[in-house]
Coordinates of C-alpha atoms and ligand atoms in Angstrom, one line a residue:
M786 CA 0.0 0.0 0.0
E787 CA 1.3 3.4 -1.0
R788 CA 1.6 5.6 2.1
P789 CA 2.0 9.4 2.3
P790 CA 5.5 10.6 3.4
V791 CA 4.0 12.6 6.3
I792 CA 1.5 11.7 9.1
H793 CA -0.3 15.0 9.7
K794 CA -1.7 15.5 13.1
T795 CA -5.1 16.8 13.7
A796 CA -6.8 18.2 16.7
Q797 CA -8.4 14.7 17.2
D798 CA -4.9 13.2 17.6
L799 CA -4.2 15.5 20.5
R800 CA -6.5 14.4 23.3
I801 CA -5.1 17.0 25.6
A802 CA -3.1 20.1 24.8
P803 CA 0.5 19.1 24.3
N804 CA 3.2 20.8 26.4
L805 CA 5.0 21.8 23.2
L806 CA 2.5 23.3 20.8
D807 CA 4.3 26.1 19.0
Y808 CA 7.7 24.7 18.2
D809 CA 9.2 27.8 16.5
A810 CA 8.0 30.2 19.3
E811 CA 9.2 27.9 22.0
C812 CA 12.6 27.5 20.4
R813 CA 13.0 31.2 20.1
T814 CA 12.1 32.0 23.8
F815 CA 13.5 29.0 25.5
S816 CA 16.4 29.3 28.0
W817 CA 17.9 26.8 30.3
D818 CA 17.9 29.3 33.1
E819 CA 14.2 29.6 32.8
A820 CA 13.8 25.9 32.6
R821 CA 15.6 25.4 35.8
K822 CA 13.0 27.6 37.6
A823 CA 10.5 24.7 37.2
L824 CA 12.6 22.9 39.8
Q825 CA 12.8 23.8 43.5
G826 CA 16.6 23.6 44.2
L827 CA 18.1 22.9 47.5
P828 CA 18.3 25.6 50.3
G829 CA 21.5 27.6 49.6
G830 CA 21.2 27.2 45.8
G831 CA 22.3 23.6 45.3
L832 CA 20.6 21.1 43.0
N833 CA 20.0 17.4 43.6
I834 CA 18.3 14.9 41.3
G835 CA 17.0 12.7 44.1
F836 CA 15.5 15.7 46.0
E837 CA 13.8 17.1 42.9
A838 CA 12.5 13.6 41.9
V839 CA 11.2 12.6 45.3
D840 CA 11.3 15.1 48.2
R841 CA 9.8 18.0 46.3
H842 CA 6.6 16.0 45.7
A843 CA 6.7 14.2 49.1
A844 CA 6.5 17.6 50.8
G845 CA 3.7 18.9 48.7
P846 CA 0.1 18.0 47.6
G847 CA 1.5 15.0 45.5
R848 CA 2.7 13.1 48.6
D849 CA 0.1 10.4 48.4
Q850 CA 0.2 10.0 44.7
V851 CA 1.7 6.6 43.6
A852 CA 5.2 7.3 42.4
L853 CA 6.2 3.7 41.4
R854 CA 3.9 0.8 40.8
F855 CA 5.7 -2.6 40.6
V856 CA 4.0 -5.5 38.9
S857 CA 5.1 -9.1 38.3
R858 CA 3.6 -12.4 37.5
D859 CA 3.7 -14.0 40.9
K860 CA 3.4 -11.2 43.4
P861 CA 0.6 -8.7 44.0
A862 CA 1.2 -5.2 42.6
Q863 CA 3.2 -3.0 45.0
D864 CA 2.5 0.7 45.0
M865 CA 5.0 3.2 46.5
S866 CA 3.7 6.8 47.1
Y867 CA 6.0 9.8 46.8
A868 CA 5.9 10.1 50.6
E869 CA 6.9 6.4 51.1
L870 CA 9.6 6.7 48.4
A871 CA 11.0 9.7 50.4
R872 CA 11.1 7.7 53.6
Q873 CA 12.7 4.7 51.9
T874 CA 15.3 6.8 50.1
N875 CA 16.1 8.6 53.3
R876 CA 16.7 5.2 55.0
F877 CA 19.0 4.2 52.2
A878 CA 20.9 7.4 52.3
N879 CA 21.4 6.9 56.1
V880 CA 22.6 3.3 55.4
L881 CA 25.3 4.7 53.1
H882 CA 26.1 7.5 55.6
K883 CA 26.6 5.0 58.4
L884 CA 28.9 2.9 56.2
G885 CA 31.1 6.0 55.6
V886 CA 30.0 6.3 52.0
G887 CA 29.6 9.9 51.1
K888 CA 29.6 12.6 48.4
G889 CA 31.5 11.6 45.3
D890 CA 32.0 8.0 46.3
R891 CA 30.7 5.5 43.7
L892 CA 27.9 3.1 44.1
Y893 CA 26.9 0.5 41.5
V894 CA 23.5 -1.1 41.2
M895 CA 22.8 -4.3 39.4
A896 CA 19.4 -6.0 39.8
G897 CA 16.2 -6.7 38.0
R898 CA 13.5 -4.1 38.2
I899 CA 13.0 -4.5 42.0
P900 CA 11.9 -1.7 44.4
E901 CA 15.3 -1.8 46.2
L902 CA 17.1 -0.8 43.0
Y903 CA 15.0 2.4 42.6
V904 CA 15.3 3.2 46.3
A905 CA 19.1 2.7 46.1
V906 CA 19.6 4.9 43.1
L907 CA 17.5 7.8 44.5
G908 CA 18.8 7.5 48.0
A909 CA 22.4 7.5 46.8
L910 CA 21.8 10.6 44.8
K911 CA 20.3 12.3 47.9
N912 CA 23.5 11.3 49.7
G913 CA 25.6 12.9 47.0
T914 CA 27.0 9.4 46.1
V915 CA 27.6 8.8 42.4
V916 CA 25.4 6.1 40.9
T917 CA 26.4 3.6 38.2
P918 CA 23.6 1.4 36.9
M919 CA 24.7 -2.0 35.4
F920 CA 22.7 -4.3 33.3
S921 CA 21.8 -7.5 35.2
A922 CA 22.3 -9.6 32.1
F923 CA 26.0 -8.8 32.0
G924 CA 28.4 -11.6 32.8
P925 CA 31.2 -11.5 35.4
E926 CA 33.7 -9.9 33.0
P927 CA 31.8 -6.8 32.0
I928 CA 30.8 -6.3 35.6
A929 CA 34.3 -6.5 37.0
T930 CA 35.7 -4.3 34.2
R931 CA 33.2 -1.5 35.0
I932 CA 33.6 -1.7 38.8
N933 CA 37.3 -1.4 38.4
I934 CA 37.3 1.4 35.9
G935 CA 35.0 3.4 38.2
E936 CA 36.6 2.3 41.4
G937 CA 33.2 1.3 42.7
M938 CA 33.0 1.4 46.5
V939 CA 29.5 -0.1 47.0
L940 CA 27.5 -2.6 45.0
V941 CA 23.8 -3.1 45.5
T942 CA 22.6 -6.4 44.0
T943 CA 20.6 -9.5 44.8
D944 CA 22.0 -12.6 46.5
A945 CA 21.3 -14.7 43.4
L946 CA 23.2 -12.3 41.0
Y947 CA 26.0 -11.9 43.5
R948 CA 26.5 -15.7 43.7
R949 CA 26.3 -16.1 39.9
K950 CA 28.3 -13.1 38.7
V951 CA 30.3 -11.3 41.3
K952 CA 31.5 -13.6 44.0
Q953 CA 34.0 -15.4 41.7
L954 CA 35.8 -12.2 40.8
R955 CA 35.3 -10.3 44.1
D956 CA 39.0 -10.5 45.0
K957 CA 39.8 -8.8 41.7
M958 CA 37.8 -5.7 42.6
P959 CA 39.9 -4.1 45.3
S960 CA 37.9 -0.9 45.5
L961 CA 34.7 -2.7 46.4
H962 CA 34.3 -2.2 50.1
H963 CA 30.6 -2.9 50.6
V964 CA 28.3 -5.3 48.9
L965 CA 24.7 -4.8 50.0
L966 CA 22.5 -7.8 49.1
V967 CA 18.8 -7.9 48.5
A968 CA 17.8 -11.3 49.8
E969 CA 15.5 -12.4 46.9
D970 CA 16.0 -16.1 47.1
S971 CA 16.0 -16.8 50.8
G972 CA 14.7 -13.8 52.8
V973 CA 18.1 -13.5 54.5
T974 CA 21.6 -13.5 53.2
D975 CA 24.6 -15.0 54.9
E976 CA 27.2 -14.6 52.1
P977 CA 30.6 -13.8 53.6
D978 CA 31.8 -10.2 53.0
T979 CA 28.4 -8.9 52.2
L980 CA 25.7 -7.1 54.2
D981 CA 22.0 -7.7 54.2
L982 CA 20.3 -4.6 52.8
G983 CA 17.0 -5.5 54.4
N984 CA 18.5 -5.5 57.9
L985 CA 20.4 -2.3 57.3
M986 CA 17.3 -0.5 56.0
A987 CA 15.2 -1.7 59.0
E988 CA 17.7 -0.2 61.4
A989 CA 18.1 3.1 59.6
S990 CA 16.2 6.3 60.3
D991 CA 13.7 7.5 57.7
S992 CA 14.6 11.1 57.9
F993 CA 17.6 12.6 56.1
S994 CA 18.6 16.0 54.8
T995 CA 19.8 15.8 51.2
V996 CA 23.5 16.4 50.9
A997 CA 24.3 19.8 49.4
T998 CA 25.2 19.1 45.8
S999 CA 25.8 21.7 43.2
P1000 CA 24.6 21.5 39.6
D1001 CA 28.2 20.6 38.6
D1002 CA 28.7 17.8 41.1
P1003 CA 28.8 14.3 39.6
A1004 CA 25.6 12.3 40.0
L1005 CA 25.7 9.4 37.6
L1006 CA 28.4 7.5 35.8
H1007 CA 27.1 5.6 32.8
F1008 CA 29.3 3.2 30.9
T1009 CA 29.1 3.2 27.2
S1010 CA 31.0 1.1 24.6
G1011 CA 33.5 2.4 22.1
T1012 CA 35.2 0.7 19.1
T1013 CA 38.5 0.2 20.9
G1014 CA 39.7 -0.2 24.5
T1015 CA 37.7 -0.6 27.6
P1016 CA 34.2 0.8 28.1
K1017 CA 34.1 4.6 28.7
G1018 CA 32.5 6.0 31.9
A1019 CA 30.5 9.1 30.9
I1020 CA 30.2 11.4 33.9
H1021 CA 26.9 13.2 34.4
V1022 CA 26.1 15.9 37.0
H1023 CA 23.2 16.9 39.1
G1024 CA 22.4 19.8 36.8
A1025 CA 21.3 17.2 34.3
V1026 CA 18.0 17.2 36.1
V1027 CA 17.0 20.4 34.2
T1028 CA 17.2 18.4 30.9
H1029 CA 15.4 15.4 32.4
H1030 CA 12.6 17.7 33.4
A1031 CA 12.4 19.7 30.2
T1032 CA 12.5 16.7 28.0
G1033 CA 10.0 14.8 30.1
R1034 CA 7.7 17.8 29.4
Y1035 CA 8.4 18.3 25.7
A1036 CA 9.4 14.8 24.3
L1037 CA 7.3 12.6 26.5
D1038 CA 4.6 15.2 27.0
L1039 CA 4.1 14.3 30.7
H1040 CA 1.1 15.8 32.4
P1041 CA 0.4 15.3 36.1
D1042 CA -2.4 12.7 35.7
D1043 CA -0.4 10.5 33.4
R1044 CA 0.2 6.8 34.0
Y1045 CA 3.6 6.3 32.3
W1046 CA 5.5 3.2 31.3
C1047 CA 9.1 3.1 30.2
T1048 CA 10.1 -0.4 29.2
A1049 CA 13.9 0.2 29.2
D1050 CA 15.9 -1.6 31.8
P1051 CA 17.3 0.6 34.5
G1052 CA 20.8 -0.9 33.8
W1053 CA 21.1 1.5 30.9
V1054 CA 20.8 5.2 30.5
T1055 CA 17.2 5.3 29.1
G1056 CA 16.0 3.2 32.1
T1057 CA 17.7 5.7 34.4
S1058 CA 16.9 9.1 32.8
Y1059 CA 13.4 8.2 31.7
G1060 CA 12.7 5.0 33.7
I1061 CA 13.5 6.5 37.0
I1062 CA 14.2 10.3 37.0
A1063 CA 12.0 12.1 34.4
P1064 CA 8.6 10.6 35.4
L1065 CA 9.2 11.3 39.1
L1066 CA 10.2 14.9 38.3
H1067 CA 6.8 15.3 36.8
G1068 CA 5.0 13.7 39.7
V1069 CA 3.3 11.0 37.6
T1070 CA 2.7 7.4 38.3
S1071 CA 5.3 5.1 36.7
L1072 CA 4.6 1.5 36.0
I1073 CA 7.5 -0.9 36.5
D1074 CA 7.1 -4.4 35.1
R1075 CA 9.5 -6.9 36.6
E1076 CA 9.0 -9.5 33.8
E1077 CA 10.7 -9.8 30.4
F1078 CA 9.0 -9.1 27.1
D1079 CA 5.8 -11.0 26.4
A1080 CA 3.4 -9.6 23.8
T1081 CA 0.2 -10.7 25.5
R1082 CA 1.4 -9.4 28.9
W1083 CA 2.4 -6.1 27.4
Y1084 CA -1.0 -5.5 25.8
T1085 CA -2.7 -6.5 29.0
L1086 CA -0.6 -4.1 31.0
L1087 CA -1.3 -1.2 28.6
Q1088 CA -5.0 -1.9 29.1
Q1089 CA -5.3 -2.8 32.7
E1090 CA -2.8 -0.3 34.0
K1091 CA -4.4 2.4 32.0
I1092 CA -1.1 3.6 30.6
S1093 CA -1.4 7.0 28.9
V1094 CA 2.3 7.6 27.9
W1095 CA 4.4 4.7 26.8
Y1096 CA 8.2 5.0 26.0
T1097 CA 9.6 1.9 24.4
A1098 CA 12.1 0.8 21.8
P1099 CA 12.2 -0.4 18.2
T1100 CA 13.1 -4.0 19.0
A1101 CA 10.1 -4.3 21.3
I1102 CA 7.9 -2.8 18.7
R1103 CA 9.1 -5.2 16.0
M1104 CA 8.5 -8.1 18.4
L1105 CA 4.9 -6.8 18.9
M1106 CA 4.6 -6.5 15.1
K1107 CA 5.6 -10.2 14.8
S1108 CA 3.0 -11.2 17.3
G1109 CA 0.4 -9.9 14.9
A1110 CA -2.4 -7.4 14.6
E1111 CA -5.0 -9.9 15.9
L1112 CA -3.4 -10.0 19.3
A1113 CA -3.3 -6.2 19.5
S1114 CA -7.0 -6.0 18.6
Q1115 CA -8.0 -8.2 21.5
H1116 CA -7.0 -5.4 23.9
A1117 CA -8.5 -2.0 24.2
R1118 CA -6.3 1.0 25.0
P1119 CA -8.6 3.9 25.7
D1120 CA -6.2 5.6 28.0
L1121 CA -3.1 5.5 25.7
R1122 CA -2.5 8.8 24.1
F1123 CA 1.2 9.0 23.2
I1124 CA 3.9 6.4 22.2
A1125 CA 7.6 7.3 21.9
S1126 CA 10.5 5.1 21.0
V1127 CA 14.3 5.4 21.3
G1128 CA 17.6 3.6 21.0
E1129 CA 17.9 2.4 17.4
P1130 CA 16.5 3.3 14.0
L1131 CA 12.7 3.0 14.0
N1132 CA 11.6 1.7 10.6
P1133 CA 8.9 3.7 8.8
E1134 CA 6.9 0.5 8.7
A1135 CA 6.9 0.4 12.6
V1136 CA 5.6 4.0 12.8
W1137 CA 2.7 3.1 10.4
W1138 CA 2.1 -0.1 12.2
G1139 CA 1.6 2.0 15.4
K1140 CA -0.9 4.2 13.6
E1141 CA -2.8 1.4 11.9
V1142 CA -2.8 -1.3 14.5
L1143 CA -2.4 0.5 17.8
G1144 CA -4.3 3.6 16.7
L1145 CA -1.4 5.9 17.4
P1146 CA 1.8 6.6 15.4
I1147 CA 5.1 5.9 17.2
H1148 CA 7.2 9.0 17.9
D1149 CA 10.9 8.3 17.4
N1150 CA 13.4 10.2 19.3
W1151 CA 17.2 10.3 19.5
W1152 CA 19.8 10.7 22.2
Q1153 CA 22.8 8.8 23.6
T1154 CA 24.6 8.1 26.9
E1155 CA 26.7 11.1 26.5
T1156 CA 23.9 13.5 25.9
G1157 CA 22.1 12.4 29.1
G1158 CA 18.7 13.2 27.8
I1159 CA 16.6 13.3 24.6
M1160 CA 17.9 15.8 22.1
I1161 CA 15.9 15.2 18.9
A1162 CA 12.4 14.1 18.9
N1163 CA 9.0 13.8 17.4
T1164 CA 6.6 15.4 19.9
P1165 CA 2.8 15.0 20.0
A1166 CA 2.1 18.2 18.0
F1167 CA 4.6 17.5 15.2
D1168 CA 3.7 16.0 11.9
I1169 CA 5.7 12.8 11.7
K1170 CA 7.8 11.9 8.7
P1171 CA 8.1 8.1 9.3
G1172 CA 11.8 7.2 9.3
S1173 CA 12.9 10.6 10.7
M1174 CA 14.0 11.0 14.3
G1175 CA 12.3 14.4 14.5
R1176 CA 13.6 17.9 15.3
P1177 CA 15.9 19.2 18.0
L1178 CA 14.0 20.1 21.1
P1179 CA 14.0 23.7 22.4
G1180 CA 17.3 24.5 23.9
I1181 CA 19.1 22.1 21.6
E1182 CA 21.0 23.2 18.5
A1183 CA 21.9 20.4 16.2
C1184 CA 23.7 20.4 12.8
I1185 CA 25.4 18.1 10.4
V1186 CA 29.1 18.5 9.9
E1187 CA 31.8 17.3 7.6
H1188 CA 35.4 16.7 8.7
L1189 CA 38.1 18.8 7.1
E1190 CA 41.1 16.6 7.1
A1191 CA 44.5 18.2 7.2
E1192 CA 47.5 16.2 8.3
G1193 CA 49.0 17.4 11.5
E1194 CA 46.5 20.2 12.2
P1195 CA 43.9 20.2 14.9
A1196 CA 40.6 18.7 13.9
R1197 CA 38.3 21.0 12.0
V1198 CA 34.7 20.6 10.8
R1199 CA 32.4 22.5 8.4
V1200 CA 28.7 22.8 9.1
I1201 CA 26.8 21.5 6.1
H1202 CA 23.9 23.9 5.5
E1203 CA 22.6 22.2 2.4
P1204 CA 19.7 19.9 3.1
D1205 CA 19.8 16.1 2.6
V1206 CA 23.6 15.8 2.7
E1207 CA 25.0 13.1 4.9
G1208 CA 27.6 14.0 7.6
E1209 CA 28.2 13.6 11.3
L1210 CA 25.5 14.7 13.7
A1211 CA 26.8 17.4 16.0
L1212 CA 25.2 19.4 18.9
K1213 CA 26.1 22.8 20.2
S1214 CA 27.7 22.1 23.6
G1215 CA 26.3 23.5 26.8
W1216 CA 22.9 21.8 27.5
P1217 CA 22.7 20.8 31.2
S1218 CA 22.8 17.0 30.8
M1219 CA 25.9 17.0 28.6
F1220 CA 28.4 14.5 29.9
R1221 CA 31.3 16.3 31.7
G1222 CA 34.0 13.8 30.9
Y1223 CA 35.0 10.2 30.3
L1224 CA 36.4 8.9 33.5
N1225 CA 40.2 9.0 33.5
N1226 CA 40.2 9.7 29.8
E1227 CA 40.4 13.4 29.3
A1228 CA 42.0 13.1 25.8
R1229 CA 39.1 10.9 24.5
Y1230 CA 36.6 13.4 25.9
R1231 CA 38.3 16.4 24.3
K1232 CA 38.3 14.6 21.0
C1233 CA 34.5 14.7 21.0
F1234 CA 34.5 18.5 20.8
V1235 CA 35.5 20.7 17.9
D1236 CA 34.7 24.5 17.8
E1237 CA 32.1 24.2 20.7
L1238 CA 30.4 21.4 18.9
Y1239 CA 29.9 18.0 20.4
L1240 CA 30.4 15.3 17.7
T1241 CA 28.0 12.4 18.3
G1242 CA 29.7 9.7 16.3
D1243 CA 26.4 9.2 14.4
L1244 CA 25.9 9.8 10.7
A1245 CA 22.7 11.7 9.8
K1246 CA 21.1 14.1 7.4
Q1247 CA 18.8 17.1 7.9
D1248 CA 16.0 17.8 5.5
A1249 CA 14.8 21.2 4.3
D1250 CA 12.1 21.2 7.1
G1251 CA 14.7 20.7 9.8
Y1252 CA 13.9 17.0 10.4
Y1253 CA 16.9 14.7 11.1
W1254 CA 17.3 11.3 9.5
F1255 CA 19.6 8.7 11.0
V1256 CA 22.0 7.1 8.5
G1257 CA 24.3 4.9 10.7
R1258 CA 27.1 5.0 13.2
A1259 CA 30.5 6.4 12.2
D1260 CA 32.2 3.7 14.2
D1261 CA 32.1 -0.1 14.6
V1262 CA 30.0 -0.2 17.8
I1263 CA 27.2 -2.7 17.6
K1264 CA 23.5 -1.9 18.6
S1265 CA 21.7 -5.1 19.5
A1266 CA 18.2 -4.9 21.0
G1267 CA 19.0 -1.2 21.8
H1268 CA 22.1 -2.0 23.7
L1269 CA 25.5 -0.7 22.7
I1270 CA 28.2 -3.4 22.5
G1271 CA 31.8 -2.7 22.1
P1272 CA 33.5 -5.2 19.7
F1273 CA 36.8 -4.9 21.5
E1274 CA 35.3 -6.1 24.8
V1275 CA 33.9 -9.2 23.0
E1276 CA 37.1 -9.8 21.0
S1277 CA 39.2 -9.6 24.2
V1278 CA 37.2 -12.4 25.8
L1279 CA 37.2 -14.6 22.7
I1280 CA 41.0 -14.6 22.4
E1281 CA 41.2 -15.9 25.9
H1282 CA 39.8 -19.2 24.7
P1283 CA 42.7 -21.5 24.2
A1284 CA 41.9 -22.3 20.6
V1285 CA 41.4 -18.7 19.4
I1286 CA 44.4 -16.7 18.1
E1287 CA 42.5 -13.7 16.7
A1288 CA 39.0 -12.4 16.7
G1289 CA 37.0 -9.7 14.9
V1290 CA 33.5 -8.9 15.9
I1291 CA 30.8 -7.1 13.9
G1292 CA 27.1 -6.2 14.1
K1293 CA 25.1 -8.3 11.5
P1294 CA 21.8 -6.8 10.5
D1295 CA 18.8 -8.5 12.0
P1296 CA 15.1 -7.8 11.3
V1297 CA 14.1 -7.9 14.9
V1298 CA 16.9 -6.8 17.2
G1299 CA 18.6 -4.4 14.7
E1300 CA 22.0 -6.1 14.8
V1301 CA 23.3 -9.4 16.3
V1302 CA 26.9 -9.9 17.4
K1303 CA 28.8 -12.0 15.0
A1304 CA 32.4 -13.1 15.6
F1305 CA 35.0 -14.2 13.2
V1306 CA 37.9 -16.2 14.7
S1307 CA 41.0 -17.8 13.5
L1308 CA 42.5 -20.7 15.3
R1309 CA 45.8 -21.7 16.8
D1310 CA 47.7 -24.5 15.1
G1311 CA 46.4 -27.9 16.0
Y1312 CA 42.7 -26.9 16.4
Q1313 CA 40.0 -28.1 14.0
P1314 CA 37.3 -25.6 13.0
D1315 CA 34.4 -27.9 13.8
E1316 CA 31.0 -27.7 15.5
E1317 CA 32.2 -28.9 18.9
L1318 CA 34.8 -26.1 19.0
R1319 CA 32.3 -23.5 17.9
L1320 CA 30.0 -24.5 20.8
S1321 CA 32.9 -24.5 23.2
I1322 CA 33.9 -20.9 22.2
M1323 CA 30.3 -19.8 22.3
A1324 CA 29.9 -21.3 25.8
H1325 CA 33.1 -19.6 27.0
A1326 CA 31.9 -16.2 25.7
R1327 CA 28.4 -16.6 27.2
K1328 CA 29.9 -17.5 30.6
R1329 CA 32.3 -14.6 30.7
L1330 CA 30.3 -11.9 28.9
G1331 CA 26.7 -12.8 29.6
A1332 CA 24.0 -13.6 27.1
A1333 CA 23.3 -10.0 26.2
V1334 CA 26.9 -9.3 25.0
A1335 CA 28.2 -12.7 23.8
P1336 CA 28.2 -13.4 20.0
K1337 CA 25.2 -15.2 18.6
E1338 CA 27.2 -16.4 15.6
I1339 CA 30.8 -17.5 15.3
A1340 CA 32.5 -18.2 12.0
F1341 CA 36.0 -19.6 11.4
L1342 CA 38.5 -17.9 9.0
P1343 CA 42.0 -19.0 8.3
S1344 CA 43.1 -15.4 9.1
L1345 CA 41.5 -12.1 9.6
P1346 CA 41.9 -9.0 7.4
R1347 CA 44.2 -6.5 9.1
T1348 CA 45.6 -3.1 8.2
R1349 CA 49.4 -2.9 7.7
S1350 CA 49.5 -1.5 11.2
G1351 CA 47.9 -4.6 12.6
K1352 CA 44.3 -3.5 13.3
I1353 CA 41.6 -6.0 12.4
M1354 CA 39.5 -4.5 9.6
R1355 CA 36.0 -5.0 11.0
R1356 CA 34.6 -2.9 8.2
L1357 CA 35.9 -5.4 5.7
L1358 CA 34.6 -8.4 7.6
K1359 CA 31.2 -6.7 7.6
A1360 CA 31.3 -5.8 3.9
R1361 CA 32.3 -9.4 3.1
E1362 CA 29.6 -10.8 5.3
L1363 CA 26.9 -8.7 3.7
G1364 CA 28.3 -9.1 0.2
L1365 CA 28.8 -5.3 -0.1
P1366 CA 31.6 -3.5 -1.9
E1367 CA 34.9 -3.7 0.1
G1368 CA 35.6 0.0 -0.3
D1369 CA 39.1 1.4 0.2
T1370 CA 41.4 -1.5 1.0
S1371 CA 44.7 0.3 0.4
T1372 CA 45.7 -0.2 4.0
L1373 CA 45.0 -3.9 3.9
E1374 CA 47.9 -6.2 4.7
S1375 CA 48.6 -8.2 1.6
G1376 CA 47.1 -11.7 1.4
A1377 CA 44.2 -11.1 3.9
Ligands
AMP1318 P1 23.3 4.6 24.0 O1 24.5 5.5 24.3 O2 23.5 3.2 24.4 O3 22.0 5.2 24.4 O4 23.3 4.5 22.4 C1 23.2 5.7 21.6 C2 23.2 5.4 20.2 O5 22.0 4.6 19.8 C3 23.2 6.6 19.3 O6 24.4 7.2 19.2 C4 22.7 6.0 18.0 O7 23.7 5.3 17.3 C5 21.6 5.0 18.5 N1 20.3 5.6 18.6 C6 19.7 6.1 19.6 N2 18.4 6.6 19.3 C7 18.3 6.4 18.0 C8 17.3 6.6 17.0 N3 16.1 7.2 17.4 N4 17.5 6.2 15.7 C9 18.7 5.7 15.4 N5 19.7 5.4 16.2 C10 19.5 5.7 17.5

């Protein structure tokens, strides 16, 4: 069926007046200083994410409103009001204080979507402690790497995850002084060298004064993967809360009566900025489903929980599409008024599927770990061009640049003003949630900025109407089911298998999860490239990296293509895998 290039919005599409109605006027008049006035601030002029998200509401008329509603298959739903969340987070801040964990110390959380995780994140922020969320599907290796890079002092996790993933490498994490366990399995934990979080919370006072943090004090450390080397720790500050609030208003269109559901895992940046912080800043009720994806369950939740604003991801939408329109039609969604998606390219087909099957188009938006919040979006009042990520939000200036290469000179770029020309997506630096550094890697951080512009590493185009279109990544990083995976981290584990002498890892396009991790390995003398060995390498990778990061496919090659300087040419592996032109191979080592 031929579909028009634009989905025009009508008054009927907007059940309530959107927060962002007149885009041009709002862009003209917007200022971050004004945006900050929507928040309360700490006495004495400080700013603290945890305080703004929780205490501001707990001390006002919203105190009894449900802040977080946890649902799961086997337990009754658990509601936590803003007042209760304030008491719990106070207790947790007191637990940290008593352990001698203070401002600037680093706390890691790794758990499923359990109440203790949310309490720990917000309580730590109120204590001025820097929070690092980790994905609970990581294996021992990525966990230890991240704790060591960030010199994590405290880890909050469950007894089951600790036993499976942390205990074995505990003595390799010298900075980790305290492990606080949620006794999920047994009700109590008696693991040596750990503390039972439930006991500590029961003993702690539920009143606490938020530690005086300034907008420039570090609040969150989010790890993200690059092409080479270890993962990078992107440092975010408490001032980011201004972006979280403004984007919750513009891009998610949050209104006080909303019932909101963000399906992202809190182990990643979306699950933190928009799964924890932004909805609380707006005083809405946030649904947290503890279960994994299940199409019938999701439709049931949308209906029964009366979700009005839903923030999800392309992989999930494609899985719903696979489960068929019939299933979608068995559930009514009278309350749902806005659907947004992030994390990977959203196919035009998926946008239309939303409109035709769910009755609402899906609004793509774009951001990344480093930006700390949504930068480019389709908002409720915008006409949608399916396939486009939308337009920069008020307060955000985006452009497309080309690199001007000149040997030996500092990097320079030219802004491309002509429409529809591909280049690197760049943002004028200075928005409040911009990352303030890569931990211990100042040089890498500085490389991201040229002439006041932050270079995103994404390739994109801008059309004549100011809409941005994602083209691809400028590097070799893999996006699988919305998660960034660094090929180097995977390759490093593969070559620790006794049979593997070299490994190259690429993202192979996949119709559902975007890309799957595919590894090419060559073997040491004496090993046979057979099925048994392939399974053995696969098992090694899964055990060390976890299922979310390990390769789904492994292929044997006699040798891997390398540049003359010895770097594995992943680009070439990918081109060969996909049957694409090999491009410039002038740096290829002969014979590869
Ligand atoms: P992360 O830092 O893990 O959030 O990943 C950020 C990266 O995901 C971006 O740099 C893009 O490559 C990709 N990404 C995020 N949102 C979108 C989107 N709407 N369309 C296409 N790619 C996206």
